[in-house]
Coordinates of C-alpha atoms in Angstrom, one line a residue:
M1 CA -26.2 31.5 24.4
A2 CA -27.5 32.5 20.7
M3 CA -30.7 34.2 20.5
L4 CA -32.8 35.4 17.7
R5 CA -34.6 38.5 19.1
T6 CA -38.4 38.6 17.9
D7 CA -39.4 40.6 20.9
L8 CA -40.6 44.3 20.4
E9 CA -37.9 45.5 22.8
F10 CA -35.4 45.5 20.2
S11 CA -37.5 46.2 17.0
M12 CA -35.8 47.9 14.2
L13 CA -38.6 47.6 11.7
P14 CA -39.3 50.9 9.8
N15 CA -42.1 53.2 10.6
P16 CA -45.3 52.6 8.4
G17 CA -44.7 54.4 4.7
T18 CA -40.8 54.2 4.9
R19 CA -39.4 53.4 1.4
P20 CA -37.2 50.3 1.0
V21 CA -33.6 50.1 1.9
R22 CA -31.2 50.6 -1.2
W23 CA -29.1 47.3 -1.3
R24 CA -25.9 48.1 -3.1
I25 CA -23.0 45.4 -3.9
A26 CA -19.5 47.0 -4.9
D27 CA -17.6 45.5 -7.7
G28 CA -13.9 44.6 -7.0
L29 CA -12.1 46.1 -3.8
V30 CA -12.9 49.3 -2.6
A31 CA -10.5 51.9 -1.3
Y32 CA -11.0 52.9 2.3
E33 CA -10.8 56.7 1.5
E34 CA -13.7 56.2 -1.0
A35 CA -15.8 54.0 1.2
V36 CA -15.8 57.1 4.0
E37 CA -16.2 59.7 1.4
T38 CA -19.2 57.8 0.0
M39 CA -20.9 57.2 3.4
E40 CA -20.3 60.9 4.4
R41 CA -22.3 61.6 1.1
E42 CA -24.8 59.2 1.6
V43 CA -25.6 60.1 5.3
A44 CA -25.8 63.6 4.5
A45 CA -28.4 62.8 1.9
I46 CA -30.3 60.5 4.1
S47 CA -30.6 63.0 7.0
E48 CA -32.2 65.4 4.5
G49 CA -34.8 62.8 3.7
G50 CA -33.1 60.6 1.1
D51 CA -33.5 56.7 0.9
E52 CA -31.7 54.4 3.3
L53 CA -28.7 52.2 2.2
V54 CA -26.9 48.9 2.7
W55 CA -23.5 49.0 0.8
L56 CA -21.6 45.8 0.8
V57 CA -17.9 46.1 0.0
E58 CA -14.4 44.2 0.3
H59 CA -11.5 46.3 1.0
P60 CA -7.6 45.7 0.3
P61 CA -5.8 44.8 3.5
L62 CA -6.1 47.6 6.0
Y63 CA -6.4 48.3 9.6
T64 CA -8.9 50.7 11.1
A65 CA -8.6 52.5 14.5
G66 CA -11.9 53.2 16.3
T67 CA -12.5 55.9 18.8
S68 CA -11.5 53.6 21.7
A69 CA -8.0 52.2 20.1
N70 CA -5.2 51.8 22.0
A71 CA -1.8 52.4 20.4
R72 CA -0.2 49.3 21.9
D73 CA -2.9 47.1 20.1
L74 CA -1.3 48.1 16.9
V75 CA 1.4 45.2 16.8
Q76 CA 2.7 45.7 13.5
P77 CA 2.1 49.3 12.2
D78 CA 4.2 49.0 9.0
R79 CA 2.1 45.9 7.8
F80 CA -0.7 47.7 6.1
P81 CA -2.3 50.9 6.1
V82 CA -3.9 52.2 9.1
F83 CA -7.1 54.6 9.1
A84 CA -8.3 56.5 11.9
T85 CA -12.1 56.3 11.8
G86 CA -14.9 58.0 13.8
R87 CA -16.7 54.7 14.4
G88 CA -16.9 53.2 18.1
G89 CA -14.5 50.5 19.1
E90 CA -10.7 49.7 18.7
Y91 CA -8.4 48.2 16.0
T92 CA -10.1 45.9 13.4
Y93 CA -8.9 44.5 10.0
H94 CA -10.6 44.7 6.7
G95 CA -9.4 42.7 3.8
P96 CA -10.4 40.5 0.7
G97 CA -12.6 37.7 1.7
Q98 CA -14.3 39.7 4.4
R99 CA -17.9 41.1 3.6
V100 CA -18.0 44.4 5.1
A101 CA -21.6 46.0 5.4
Y102 CA -21.9 49.7 5.8
V103 CA -25.6 50.2 7.0
M104 CA -26.8 53.7 6.7
L105 CA -30.1 53.9 8.3
D106 CA -32.4 56.8 9.8
L107 CA -33.2 55.8 13.4
K108 CA -35.8 58.6 13.3
R109 CA -37.8 56.5 10.9
R110 CA -37.2 53.3 13.0
R111 CA -36.3 53.5 16.8
Q112 CA -34.1 56.0 18.3
D113 CA -32.0 53.6 20.5
V114 CA -28.3 52.9 20.0
R115 CA -28.4 49.8 22.0
A116 CA -31.3 48.3 20.0
F117 CA -29.5 49.0 16.8
V118 CA -26.3 47.4 17.8
T119 CA -28.4 44.4 18.9
A120 CA -30.2 44.2 15.7
L121 CA -26.8 44.2 13.8
E122 CA -26.1 41.3 15.9
D123 CA -29.1 39.5 15.1
V124 CA -28.7 40.1 11.3
V125 CA -25.1 38.4 11.6
I126 CA -26.7 35.6 13.9
R127 CA -29.5 34.9 11.6
T128 CA -27.0 34.7 8.7
L129 CA -24.8 32.1 10.2
D130 CA -27.9 30.0 11.3
M131 CA -29.0 29.6 7.6
M132 CA -25.6 28.1 7.1
N133 CA -25.7 25.8 10.3
V134 CA -23.3 27.9 12.1
R135 CA -24.3 28.8 15.9
G136 CA -23.3 32.4 16.2
E137 CA -23.6 34.0 19.8
R138 CA -23.6 37.3 21.4
R139 CA -21.5 38.2 24.7
E140 CA -22.9 40.9 27.2
D141 CA -19.1 42.0 27.7
R142 CA -17.8 41.6 24.0
V143 CA -19.3 43.6 21.0
G144 CA -19.6 41.1 17.9
V145 CA -20.6 37.8 17.0
W146 CA -18.6 34.6 18.4
V147 CA -18.5 30.9 17.7
R148 CA -17.5 28.3 20.2
R149 CA -14.7 26.0 19.4
P150 CA -14.8 22.7 21.3
E151 CA -11.9 21.3 19.3
K152 CA -9.5 24.1 20.5
P153 CA -7.6 23.6 24.2
L154 CA -9.5 25.2 26.9
L155 CA -8.6 28.7 27.6
A156 CA -6.5 29.6 30.6
D157 CA -9.7 29.9 33.0
G158 CA -10.6 26.6 32.1
T159 CA -13.8 27.8 29.7
M160 CA -14.0 26.7 26.2
A161 CA -12.2 28.4 23.4
E162 CA -14.3 30.9 21.3
D163 CA -13.4 32.7 18.0
K164 CA -14.8 36.2 16.6
I165 CA -16.4 35.8 13.4
A166 CA -18.0 39.2 13.1
A167 CA -17.2 42.6 14.3
L168 CA -19.4 45.6 14.6
G169 CA -18.6 49.4 14.7
I170 CA -21.0 52.1 14.4
R171 CA -21.2 56.1 14.3
L172 CA -24.3 58.1 14.2
R173 CA -24.9 61.6 13.3
K174 CA -28.2 63.3 13.4
W175 CA -29.6 59.8 14.3
V176 CA -28.4 58.4 11.0
T177 CA -25.9 55.6 11.2
F178 CA -22.9 54.7 9.2
H179 CA -20.0 52.3 9.3
G180 CA -21.7 48.8 10.4
L181 CA -20.3 45.2 10.4
S182 CA -17.9 42.9 9.1
L183 CA -18.0 39.3 8.6
N184 CA -15.1 36.8 8.1
V185 CA -16.2 34.7 5.0
D186 CA -12.4 33.6 3.9
P187 CA -9.9 36.5 4.6
D188 CA -6.4 35.6 5.4
L189 CA -6.7 35.0 9.3
D190 CA -2.8 35.6 9.3
H191 CA -3.7 39.4 8.5
F192 CA -5.2 39.7 12.0
G193 CA -2.0 39.1 13.6
G194 CA -0.9 42.9 13.1
I195 CA -3.1 44.0 15.6
V196 CA -5.0 42.9 19.0
P197 CA -8.5 42.7 17.2
C198 CA -10.9 45.0 19.0
G199 CA -8.5 45.0 22.1
I200 CA -9.4 41.4 23.1
S201 CA -6.2 39.0 23.3
A202 CA -7.8 36.2 24.9
Y203 CA -10.0 35.1 21.9
G204 CA -9.0 34.0 18.6
V205 CA -10.6 35.0 15.1
T206 CA -12.1 32.7 12.7
S207 CA -14.1 32.6 9.3
L208 CA -16.7 30.3 7.7
V209 CA -14.0 28.7 5.4
D210 CA -11.9 28.2 8.5
L211 CA -14.9 26.5 10.1
G212 CA -15.3 23.9 7.0
L213 CA -17.7 25.9 5.0
L214 CA -16.7 26.2 1.5
V215 CA -19.1 29.2 0.5
M216 CA -18.9 31.8 -2.0
M217 CA -19.4 35.6 -1.3
T218 CA -22.5 35.7 -3.2
D219 CA -23.8 32.8 -1.1
V220 CA -23.2 34.7 1.9
D221 CA -24.6 38.0 0.7
I222 CA -28.2 36.3 -0.5
R223 CA -28.4 35.1 3.2
L224 CA -27.2 38.5 4.5
R225 CA -29.9 40.2 2.8
T226 CA -32.5 37.8 4.0
A227 CA -31.5 38.3 7.6
F228 CA -31.4 41.8 7.3
E229 CA -34.9 42.1 5.8
A230 CA -36.3 39.9 8.6
V231 CA -34.8 42.5 11.2
F232 CA -34.9 46.1 9.3
G233 CA -37.6 45.5 6.8
E234 CA -37.8 45.6 3.1
T235 CA -34.8 46.2 0.7
T236 CA -34.7 47.1 -3.1
S237 CA -31.7 46.3 -5.5
E238 CA -29.3 49.3 -6.8
N239 CA -27.4 46.6 -8.9

């Protein structure tokens, strides 16, 4: 069941006196190597007291392998470039039409609790979807955000079909986070066919446009920022 957590158990609001999180939106497609180099540089600066950052990007088509990736889940290894990455999780796809949010926060300024941080990221997505009348839900046994698909055939076990609309994968260094989340706005869903997304084959993948919402990336970004501020606190634009 979808939940918008407002209880203190999972609070990720900043400590008093913490400066607003920088909010940056990249122009055009960002190469994955450039994204990693930028995150490394920013995380190092944040560790030394620099201001936190959320960086919104789109990538050219590619696959990434998290620390738990199983080689068997790379179904078409020659389809797109594949990048090993230090984030948690398994294989995932990034490409045009998908909003990737790299979230670089110092949890020492907030709450040193990885589970609370992951839950807070899920809340950001769920709140974003709620503003577009889409019911996003979390699952205890599956990281990410899911939507029910009652119009699809039942699963083999007789339960309702569900599709993943947002993936999460994080890494921490000295309690500073990097990597983050990806929300499917209007990517080519066929591109997910080259992998078993996040190692889960029983469920599908969807996007906002696939669900019938003709939204622009800029519209999603506005709602994403509003949701982020509700969960993590104030932001300030870099663009």
